[in-house]
Coordinates of C-alpha atoms in Angstrom, one line a residue:
Chain Q
M1 CA -74.6 11.4 -106.4
A2 CA -72.2 13.1 -103.9
N3 CA -75.1 14.6 -102.1
M4 CA -77.2 11.5 -102.3
V5 CA -73.9 9.9 -99.9
K6 CA -74.1 12.7 -97.8
N7 CA -77.8 12.2 -97.0
S8 CA -77.4 8.5 -97.0
H9 CA -74.7 8.8 -94.7
R10 CA -76.7 11.4 -91.9
R11 CA -79.6 9.3 -92.1
P12 CA -79.5 6.0 -90.0
K13 CA -78.1 9.2 -87.3
H14 CA -81.5 11.0 -87.6
Y15 CA -82.9 8.0 -87.7
K16 CA -81.5 6.9 -83.9
T17 CA -81.8 10.3 -82.8
L18 CA -85.9 10.3 -84.2
L19 CA -86.3 6.4 -82.4
V20 CA -84.8 7.8 -79.4
N21 CA -87.0 10.7 -79.1
F22 CA -90.4 8.6 -79.6
F23 CA -89.9 5.8 -77.2
G24 CA -87.5 7.8 -74.6
L25 CA -84.7 4.9 -75.3
P26 CA -80.9 5.3 -73.7
R27 CA -79.5 7.7 -75.4
E28 CA -75.6 7.1 -74.9
V29 CA -76.6 2.8 -76.3
L30 CA -77.9 4.2 -79.8
L31 CA -76.0 6.8 -80.0
D32 CA -72.4 5.9 -78.9
L33 CA -72.2 8.8 -76.6
P34 CA -69.8 8.5 -73.4
R35 CA -71.8 8.7 -69.8
L36 CA -69.9 10.7 -66.4
V37 CA -70.4 9.9 -63.0
M38 CA -68.8 12.1 -61.0
L39 CA -68.8 12.2 -56.8
G40 CA -67.3 15.9 -55.8
N41 CA -64.4 16.4 -57.4
S42 CA -62.1 13.9 -56.9
R43 CA -64.1 10.8 -58.5
M44 CA -64.8 9.9 -61.6
V45 CA -66.5 6.9 -63.8
V46 CA -66.5 7.4 -67.5
E47 CA -68.8 4.5 -69.4
N48 CA -68.8 3.7 -73.2
H49 CA -65.1 5.2 -74.1
R50 CA -62.6 4.9 -77.0
G51 CA -59.6 4.4 -75.0
L52 CA -56.8 6.5 -73.7
L53 CA -54.9 9.6 -75.7
E54 CA -52.9 11.0 -73.2
Y55 CA -52.3 10.1 -69.2
T56 CA -50.2 12.1 -67.2
E57 CA -50.7 13.1 -63.0
E58 CA -51.6 16.5 -64.6
T59 CA -54.0 15.3 -67.9
V60 CA -56.2 12.8 -68.8
R61 CA -57.6 12.7 -72.4
I62 CA -60.5 10.5 -73.3
K63 CA -60.7 8.7 -76.6
T64 CA -64.8 8.8 -76.9
A65 CA -66.6 7.9 -80.5
H66 CA -67.4 9.8 -83.2
N67 CA -63.8 11.5 -82.6
G68 CA -64.7 12.9 -79.4
E69 CA -62.7 13.2 -76.6
I70 CA -63.1 14.6 -73.0
R71 CA -60.2 16.7 -71.4
V72 CA -59.7 16.0 -67.8
T73 CA -57.5 19.1 -66.1
G74 CA -56.0 17.9 -62.5
K75 CA -53.7 17.5 -60.0
G76 CA -52.2 13.8 -59.2
L77 CA -54.9 12.0 -61.1
N78 CA -55.5 8.6 -61.6
L79 CA -56.4 5.4 -63.5
L80 CA -58.6 3.7 -60.8
Y81 CA -59.4 0.6 -63.2
M82 CA -59.6 0.4 -66.3
V83 CA -61.8 -2.1 -68.9
K84 CA -63.2 -2.1 -72.0
E85 CA -66.1 -0.1 -71.7
E86 CA -65.7 1.7 -68.7
L87 CA -62.9 3.3 -66.6
G88 CA -62.7 5.3 -63.2
L89 CA -60.4 8.4 -62.2
A90 CA -59.5 9.6 -59.0
G91 CA -57.8 12.7 -58.4
R92 CA -58.2 16.9 -57.5
F93 CA -60.4 17.5 -60.8
L94 CA -59.6 21.9 -61.9
R95 CA -60.9 21.8 -65.6
I96 CA -63.3 19.0 -67.8
D97 CA -63.4 19.7 -71.4
L98 CA -66.0 17.9 -73.1
P99 CA -66.6 17.0 -76.8
E100 CA -68.3 19.5 -79.1
G101 CA -70.6 18.5 -81.2
E102 CA -72.8 15.7 -79.7
E103 CA -76.4 15.4 -79.3
Chain M
M1 CA -64.0 -4.6 -49.5
Y2 CA -65.2 -7.9 -51.6
R3 CA -63.2 -6.6 -54.9
W4 CA -60.0 -6.8 -52.6
L5 CA -61.2 -10.2 -51.5
L6 CA -61.5 -11.4 -54.5
D7 CA -58.0 -10.1 -55.8
F8 CA -56.5 -11.3 -53.1
Y9 CA -57.9 -15.1 -53.5
H10 CA -56.8 -14.9 -57.6
G11 CA -53.3 -13.4 -56.8
Y12 CA -52.3 -10.4 -58.8
L13 CA -48.8 -9.3 -59.4
V14 CA -47.7 -5.4 -59.3
V15 CA -46.1 -4.7 -63.1
M16 CA -44.3 -1.5 -64.3
A17 CA -44.0 -0.7 -68.2
Q18 CA -41.4 0.8 -69.4
G19 CA -41.6 2.6 -72.7
K20 CA -43.2 5.8 -74.8
R21 CA -46.4 4.5 -76.1
L22 CA -48.1 3.8 -72.6
E23 CA -51.3 4.8 -73.2
A24 CA -51.5 2.8 -76.5
F25 CA -50.3 -0.1 -74.6
L26 CA -52.8 -0.2 -72.5
N27 CA -55.9 0.5 -74.9
S28 CA -54.5 -2.6 -75.8
A29 CA -54.5 -4.3 -73.3
V30 CA -57.8 -3.3 -72.5
G31 CA -59.0 -4.1 -75.7
K32 CA -58.1 -7.6 -75.1
G33 CA -60.9 -7.7 -72.0
I34 CA -58.0 -7.6 -69.4
Y35 CA -59.1 -6.0 -66.4
L36 CA -56.0 -3.5 -65.0
W37 CA -56.0 -1.7 -62.0
G38 CA -54.0 0.3 -59.8
I39 CA -52.8 1.9 -62.4
R40 CA -50.2 5.0 -61.9
R41 CA -47.7 7.5 -63.2
P42 CA -44.7 7.3 -61.1
A43 CA -42.6 8.8 -63.8
P44 CA -42.8 10.0 -67.8
G45 CA -42.4 6.7 -69.5
R46 CA -43.7 4.5 -66.8
L47 CA -46.6 3.4 -65.5
L48 CA -47.3 0.9 -62.1
F49 CA -50.3 -1.3 -62.6
R50 CA -51.3 -4.2 -61.3
V51 CA -53.4 -7.7 -63.2
R52 CA -55.1 -10.7 -62.4
G53 CA -51.6 -13.1 -62.0
K54 CA -53.6 -15.4 -64.7
D55 CA -53.8 -12.3 -67.5
F56 CA -50.3 -11.5 -66.9
F57 CA -49.2 -13.8 -70.4
L58 CA -51.9 -12.0 -72.8
L59 CA -50.0 -8.6 -71.8
R60 CA -47.2 -10.3 -74.0
S61 CA -48.7 -9.3 -77.4
A62 CA -49.6 -5.7 -76.7
F63 CA -46.2 -5.2 -75.2
R64 CA -44.2 -5.5 -78.1
R65 CA -47.2 -4.5 -80.2
C66 CA -46.1 -0.7 -78.1
G67 CA -42.7 -1.2 -77.9
C68 CA -42.9 -1.6 -74.4
R69 CA -41.2 -3.3 -71.6
G70 CA -43.5 -5.0 -68.8
K71 CA -41.5 -6.2 -65.3
I72 CA -43.1 -7.5 -62.4
L73 CA -42.7 -6.1 -59.1
Y74 CA -44.8 -8.1 -57.3
R75 CA -46.5 -10.8 -56.4
S76 CA -49.7 -10.8 -54.2
G77 CA -52.6 -13.1 -53.0
L78 CA -53.6 -16.4 -51.7
P79 CA -51.8 -18.3 -55.2
F80 CA -48.5 -17.0 -54.7
I81 CA -48.4 -17.1 -50.5
L82 CA -49.1 -20.8 -51.0
R83 CA -47.0 -21.2 -53.8
R84 CA -44.0 -20.0 -51.7
L85 CA -45.2 -21.7 -48.5
L86 CA -45.0 -25.2 -50.4
R87 CA -42.4 -24.2 -52.0
N88 CA -40.1 -24.5 -48.6
K89 CA -40.2 -28.6 -47.3
G90 CA -38.3 -27.3 -43.9
R91 CA -41.0 -25.3 -42.6
W92 CA -43.1 -27.3 -43.3
L93 CA -41.6 -30.0 -41.3
G94 CA -40.3 -27.8 -38.6
L95 CA -44.6 -26.8 -38.0
V96 CA -45.2 -30.4 -38.7
F97 CA -42.8 -31.1 -36.1
F98 CA -43.6 -28.2 -33.6
I99 CA -47.4 -29.2 -33.7
T100 CA -46.6 -33.0 -33.1
T101 CA -44.4 -32.2 -29.9
I102 CA -47.1 -29.6 -28.2
Q103 CA -49.0 -32.5 -29.1
V104 CA -47.0 -35.4 -27.4
I105 CA -46.1 -32.8 -24.4
A106 CA -50.4 -31.7 -23.3
S107 CA -50.9 -35.7 -23.5
F108 CA -49.3 -36.0 -20.5
V109 CA -50.3 -34.5 -16.9
W110 CA -47.2 -32.7 -15.5
V111 CA -48.0 -30.9 -12.4
V112 CA -50.3 -32.9 -9.6
G113 CA -51.6 -30.0 -7.2
V114 CA -52.9 -30.5 -3.9
A115 CA -54.8 -28.6 -1.8
V116 CA -57.0 -29.0 1.3
E117 CA -59.3 -27.0 3.3
D118 CA -60.6 -27.1 6.3
G119 CA -60.3 -30.5 9.3
E120 CA -58.3 -32.6 10.3
L121 CA -56.4 -34.3 7.4
P122 CA -53.5 -35.4 6.5
G123 CA -50.0 -33.8 5.2
H124 CA -49.4 -33.1 1.6
L125 CA -46.6 -35.6 1.5
Q126 CA -49.4 -38.7 2.8
I127 CA -51.5 -37.1 0.5
R128 CA -49.0 -37.0 -2.8
E129 CA -47.9 -40.5 -1.8
E130 CA -51.6 -42.2 -1.8
L131 CA -52.1 -40.4 -5.1
R132 CA -48.8 -41.9 -6.7
E133 CA -49.7 -45.7 -5.5
I134 CA -53.2 -44.5 -6.6
G135 CA -51.5 -43.6 -10.4
V136 CA -52.2 -39.9 -10.1
R137 CA -48.8 -38.7 -10.5
P138 CA -46.7 -36.6 -13.0
G139 CA -46.4 -38.3 -16.5
V140 CA -49.0 -40.3 -16.2
L141 CA -51.7 -39.7 -19.9
R142 CA -54.6 -37.1 -19.0
G143 CA -56.8 -39.7 -20.8
R144 CA -55.9 -42.2 -18.6
I145 CA -56.7 -39.4 -15.3
K146 CA -59.7 -39.3 -17.6
K147 CA -60.6 -42.5 -17.9
E148 CA -60.1 -43.3 -14.1
H149 CA -61.6 -40.6 -12.7
E150 CA -64.6 -42.7 -11.0
R151 CA -61.9 -45.2 -10.0
I152 CA -59.5 -42.3 -8.6
L153 CA -62.2 -40.8 -6.5
E154 CA -63.5 -44.2 -4.9
E155 CA -60.1 -45.0 -3.4
L156 CA -59.1 -41.6 -2.4
T157 CA -62.5 -42.1 -0.3
V158 CA -61.5 -45.1 1.2
A159 CA -57.9 -44.1 1.9
F160 CA -59.2 -40.8 3.8
P161 CA -62.1 -41.4 5.7
E162 CA -61.4 -38.0 7.3
A163 CA -62.1 -35.8 4.4
A164 CA -65.9 -34.6 3.4
W165 CA -65.1 -34.2 0.0
I166 CA -62.5 -34.9 -2.3
N167 CA -62.7 -34.0 -5.9
V168 CA -60.4 -34.2 -8.4
E169 CA -60.1 -31.8 -11.3
L170 CA -57.7 -32.1 -14.9
R171 CA -57.0 -28.8 -16.0
G172 CA -54.5 -28.7 -19.1
V173 CA -51.3 -30.6 -17.9
V174 CA -52.6 -30.1 -14.4
V175 CA -54.0 -32.6 -11.6
L176 CA -55.5 -30.5 -9.0
V177 CA -57.0 -32.3 -6.3
T178 CA -59.0 -31.0 -3.2
M179 CA -59.7 -32.5 -0.2
V180 CA -61.8 -30.8 2.4
G181 CA -61.7 -32.1 6.0
K182 CA -65.0 -33.1 7.9
T183 CA -65.4 -30.8 11.1
P184 CA -66.5 -32.0 13.9
P185 CA -69.5 -30.1 15.4
P186 CA -68.2 -28.4 18.8
A187 CA -68.0 -30.4 21.7
K188 CA -70.5 -29.3 24.3
E189 CA -69.5 -28.7 27.1
E190 CA -71.1 -30.0 30.3
G191 CA -70.8 -29.4 33.9
P192 CA -72.3 -25.9 35.8
A193 CA -71.7 -22.8 34.9
D194 CA -72.6 -19.5 35.4
I195 CA -73.0 -16.5 32.5
V196 CA -70.8 -13.5 33.3
A197 CA -70.3 -10.2 31.2
A198 CA -67.9 -10.2 28.3
K199 CA -67.4 -6.6 28.5
E200 CA -69.0 -3.8 30.3
G201 CA -71.9 -2.0 29.1
L202 CA -75.5 -1.0 29.5
I203 CA -77.8 -4.4 29.5
S204 CA -81.0 -3.7 26.7
E205 CA -82.1 -7.3 26.5
L206 CA -81.8 -10.4 28.5
I207 CA -83.0 -13.6 27.5
V208 CA -82.5 -16.5 30.0
L209 CA -83.0 -19.8 28.3
E210 CA -81.6 -21.7 31.4
G211 CA -80.8 -20.6 34.8
T212 CA -81.5 -17.9 36.8
P213 CA -81.4 -14.5 35.7
L214 CA -79.4 -11.8 38.3
A215 CA -79.3 -9.0 35.8
K216 CA -81.9 -7.2 34.0
A217 CA -82.5 -4.3 31.2
G218 CA -80.9 -1.5 32.3
D219 CA -78.9 -2.6 34.1
M220 CA -74.6 -1.2 33.9
V221 CA -72.7 -3.8 34.3
S222 CA -68.5 -4.3 34.6
R223 CA -66.9 -7.1 32.8
G224 CA -66.8 -10.7 35.1
D225 CA -70.1 -9.3 36.4
L226 CA -72.4 -12.5 37.1
L227 CA -75.6 -12.3 34.7
I228 CA -77.3 -15.7 34.9
L229 CA -76.5 -17.8 38.2
G230 CA -75.9 -21.2 37.6
E231 CA -78.8 -22.5 39.5
K232 CA -82.4 -23.7 38.8
V233 CA -85.1 -23.4 41.5
L234 CA -87.2 -26.4 41.7
P235 CA -90.0 -27.4 44.6
S236 CA -89.0 -30.6 46.9
R237 CA -91.7 -33.6 48.1
E238 CA -90.8 -32.5 51.5
G239 CA -92.0 -29.2 50.2
G240 CA -90.0 -26.0 50.2
F241 CA -87.6 -25.4 47.6
I242 CA -84.2 -26.7 46.4
T243 CA -82.0 -26.0 44.1
Q244 CA -80.2 -27.8 41.5
P245 CA -77.1 -26.0 39.9
V246 CA -77.4 -26.1 36.0
R247 CA -75.2 -25.0 33.3
A248 CA -76.6 -21.4 32.8
E249 CA -77.8 -20.4 29.0
G250 CA -79.2 -17.4 27.6
I251 CA -78.8 -13.9 25.3
V252 CA -77.4 -10.8 27.3
R253 CA -77.3 -7.7 24.7
A254 CA -75.8 -4.3 25.7
R255 CA -75.2 -1.4 24.8
V256 CA -71.5 -1.6 24.5
W257 CA -68.6 1.7 24.4
Y258 CA -65.2 1.5 22.9
E259 CA -62.7 4.9 22.8
K260 CA -60.3 5.0 21.4
R261 CA -57.8 8.2 22.7
S262 CA -54.2 8.6 20.0
E263 CA -52.2 11.1 19.3
E264 CA -50.8 11.5 15.4
P265 CA -47.7 13.8 15.4
L266 CA -47.7 16.6 13.4
E267 CA -44.0 15.8 12.2
I268 CA -43.3 12.7 10.3
W269 CA -40.3 11.2 8.8
R270 CA -41.0 10.4 5.3
P271 CA -38.9 8.4 2.7
V272 CA -38.6 10.1 -0.3
R273 CA -37.3 8.2 -3.4
S274 CA -34.2 9.5 -5.1
N275 CA -34.0 9.5 -9.2
R276 CA -31.9 6.5 -8.8
Q277 CA -33.7 3.0 -9.1
A278 CA -32.9 -0.5 -10.3
V279 CA -35.2 -3.1 -11.7
V280 CA -34.9 -6.8 -12.2
F281 CA -37.0 -8.9 -14.5
S282 CA -37.2 -12.6 -13.2
L283 CA -39.3 -15.7 -14.1
R284 CA -40.7 -17.1 -11.2
C285 CA -41.2 -21.8 -11.8
R286 CA -42.7 -22.7 -9.0
E287 CA -40.7 -22.0 -6.2
R288 CA -37.6 -21.3 -7.9
L289 CA -36.7 -17.2 -9.5
F290 CA -34.6 -16.9 -12.7
P291 CA -33.5 -13.0 -12.8
F292 CA -32.6 -12.8 -16.8
F293 CA -32.8 -9.3 -17.1
R294 CA -31.1 -6.5 -15.0
R295 CA -30.9 -2.3 -15.2
G296 CA -29.7 0.7 -12.7
K297 CA -27.9 0.0 -9.8
V298 CA -29.0 1.5 -6.5
S299 CA -27.1 1.6 -2.8
G300 CA -27.6 2.9 1.1
K301 CA -31.1 2.7 2.3
V302 CA -33.6 1.0 -0.7
L303 CA -37.2 0.6 -0.9
W304 CA -38.0 -2.5 -2.3
E305 CA -41.2 -3.1 -4.8
R306 CA -42.8 -6.2 -6.1
Q307 CA -45.1 -6.4 -9.1
T308 CA -46.1 -10.0 -10.4
K309 CA -47.7 -10.9 -14.1
S310 CA -49.1 -14.3 -14.2
I311 CA -48.1 -16.1 -17.9
C312 CA -50.9 -17.9 -20.5
R313 CA -53.3 -17.3 -17.1
G314 CA -55.8 -19.2 -19.4
R315 CA -53.8 -22.8 -18.8
N316 CA -51.7 -21.3 -16.0
Q317 CA -54.5 -21.2 -13.0
V318 CA -52.1 -22.6 -10.5
S319 CA -49.7 -20.1 -11.1
L320 CA -46.9 -22.2 -11.7
V321 CA -44.8 -19.6 -13.7
E322 CA -44.6 -15.7 -13.2
L323 CA -42.9 -12.9 -14.6
V324 CA -41.8 -11.0 -11.7
K325 CA -40.9 -7.4 -12.0
D326 CA -38.4 -6.4 -8.5
I327 CA -37.8 -2.3 -8.5
Y328 CA -35.5 -0.8 -5.6
S329 CA -35.8 2.7 -5.4
E330 CA -33.4 4.6 -3.5
V331 CA -34.4 6.6 -0.6
S332 CA -33.8 9.2 2.0
W333 CA -35.5 10.1 5.1
M334 CA -36.9 13.0 5.3
K335 CA -38.2 15.2 8.4
V336 CA -41.9 16.7 7.0
R337 CA -44.2 18.3 8.4
I338 CA -48.2 16.9 7.3
S339 CA -51.6 18.7 7.2
P340 CA -54.2 18.1 10.1
E341 CA -56.5 17.0 7.4
E342 CA -53.9 14.0 6.4
A343 CA -53.1 13.0 10.2
L344 CA -56.3 12.9 10.8
A345 CA -57.0 11.1 8.1
R346 CA -53.8 8.6 9.4
A347 CA -55.6 9.0 13.0
R348 CA -58.8 7.6 11.6
R349 CA -57.5 4.7 9.3
E350 CA -55.3 4.1 13.1
A351 CA -58.3 3.9 15.0
A352 CA -60.5 1.7 12.0
R353 CA -58.0 -0.7 12.3
E354 CA -57.7 -1.3 15.9
L355 CA -61.6 -1.4 16.1
S356 CA -61.7 -4.5 13.9
F357 CA -59.9 -6.1 15.7
L358 CA -61.5 -5.5 19.2
L359 CA -65.1 -5.2 17.6
P360 CA -67.0 -9.0 17.3
E361 CA -68.3 -9.7 14.1
A362 CA -71.8 -9.6 15.7
A363 CA -72.1 -6.6 16.8
T364 CA -73.5 -4.0 15.4
I365 CA -72.8 -0.6 15.4
K366 CA -75.3 2.2 17.0
S367 CA -73.4 5.6 16.7
R368 CA -69.9 6.7 16.4
R369 CA -68.9 10.5 17.9
E370 CA -64.8 11.7 16.8
E371 CA -63.5 15.2 17.9
W372 CA -59.9 16.2 17.1
E373 CA -57.9 19.3 18.3
T374 CA -54.9 20.0 17.2
G375 CA -51.9 21.1 20.0
G376 CA -48.5 21.7 19.6
D377 CA -47.0 19.2 16.9
F378 CA -49.4 16.7 17.6
L379 CA -53.7 16.2 16.6
V380 CA -55.3 14.8 19.4
Y381 CA -58.2 12.2 18.0
L382 CA -60.9 10.3 20.3
L383 CA -63.6 8.7 18.6
V384 CA -66.2 6.1 20.5
V385 CA -68.0 3.6 19.3
E386 CA -71.4 2.4 20.5
T387 CA -72.1 -1.0 19.7
L388 CA -75.1 -3.3 20.6
E389 CA -73.4 -6.5 21.2
D390 CA -74.3 -9.5 23.3
I391 CA -71.9 -10.0 26.7
A392 CA -73.1 -13.0 27.8
Q393 CA -69.9 -15.3 28.6
P394 CA -69.6 -18.7 30.4
A395 CA -68.1 -19.3 33.2
A396 CA -67.1 -21.7 36.1
S397 CA -69.5 -22.0 38.5
T398 CA -69.5 -20.3 41.5
R399 CA -70.6 -22.1 43.9
E400 CA -68.6 -24.9 42.6
K401 CA -65.0 -23.0 43.1
Q402 CA -66.1 -21.7 47.1
E403 CA -67.3 -25.1 48.0
D404 CA -66.6 -28.3 46.9
G405 CA -68.6 -30.6 48.6
Y406 CA -72.1 -28.9 47.1
D407 CA -75.2 -29.0 49.3
Q408 CA -77.9 -29.0 46.7
S409 CA -81.0 -28.6 49.5
H410 CA -80.6 -25.1 50.1
S411 CA -83.7 -22.8 49.6
Q412 CA -85.0 -20.6 48.1
G413 CA -84.5 -18.6 51.1
Q414 CA -81.3 -19.6 52.2
D415 CA -80.3 -18.4 49.2
Q416 CA -81.2 -14.7 49.3
E417 CA -79.3 -14.2 52.6
K418 CA -75.8 -15.0 50.5
T419 CA -73.3 -12.3 52.2
P420 CA -72.1 -9.9 49.4
E421 CA -68.7 -11.2 49.7
D422 CA -70.1 -14.1 47.7
G423 CA -68.8 -12.9 44.0
A424 CA -72.0 -14.0 42.1
W425 CA -74.0 -11.3 43.7
Q426 CA -71.6 -8.4 43.4
A427 CA -72.7 -8.3 39.4
V428 CA -76.3 -6.8 40.8
C429 CA -75.2 -4.3 43.4
I430 CA -74.2 -1.8 40.7

């Protein structure tokens, strides 16, 4: 029974991946993946985020779907704007850690 | 740019949030669909951000939930500026009063200017008196001048028949009346006359319109030499010839040489400015000067320079008001030795200045030659300019001078027997 529950939990994601691969649909929409757009090492736009975990001038941690986290380390970081689906980040980026295990 | 304009149009607030869970506050605010921008962390536990004016009240619950406090630091944008302006009634009243005053002042004529050009016209005072009678005077509405422009022009034309052209122009609050007088053509002189040489020169062309030529191209003539005799030889009824006195007319083009020799000193006295100077700023209103600022003090010999700047040139074309800057620099005279090049430049300048007075307007410069040499404390400069010009000059008839009862029945043969003492013949005896 426990095995069945586990399978039923996995199945939709599996089907979504198949669907995305088969029809060539945008992955970030169907799979809830964050989308990052970077301009050099000074501007970044993060779409499909789930909020902020930490915000200082040196570190910004952004929550993503499936309990993931994007960690941006740098100098003089500040948020240019923030709305429900998107946020803009500026500063001098030194390191970006991306969430593990996403397809 | 577009975003900035939109934010300015809607109005925005710069808010400072204080608390421990500021990230949670941001998530909560964004979750409500509020747009935040310019988010900065100036210090730990503090957050600065911008938010639209109308969204600020929606943040209250987010502040409460996260245990943060919010404080508006600054209000910006059009709605707030308008609110600030509307609140101050005195300022609005002042603005309305100012605009009304300007409008009222600008609707009157304040200055009547008269400009008279050429011709024999009555004086400014008489013209102003006439203008006053017509109704053009300071204090009259500008609209009236515009409306009665034609009538004013007609009345001025009647009052001043000696004017060839009259114009009444309204420039802001200034009425400028311009009059140009009739210039009668030069009266034609009558009576017999000869043509003599006005200058010494070599005749290159001689065109006789009236009279008898006594010189020809290639002749060298001196000043006062007779060129065209004021006589005409006509056949008489009895046979033979008679001479009739006429007014000689003609064009005598000749090559004329001008020579200018000067000695330019190489040691000259020159004013040397010291560091001490006084500056006086004044405001000139018409003929009166009102000094309003003075800086520095000078004594002894001073050099005075004046710089002017017209204020509001667009509406102030007759320059009624002017800013005047007088600079008085203390100077001491020192004997300095100048270079030969500088002395030459000075000599050239002086020669050119003197030549400009001597040369007639119609003269054509054919060649110029200059020589110079330095000797001792002087530079000797020589300038020779060759021109081509008309040297014909009317002069009273020599016959009339000598004989009061001039006999008109001289034959041609008798004319040729004149003695050299007769001034008319001396011209050709070069």
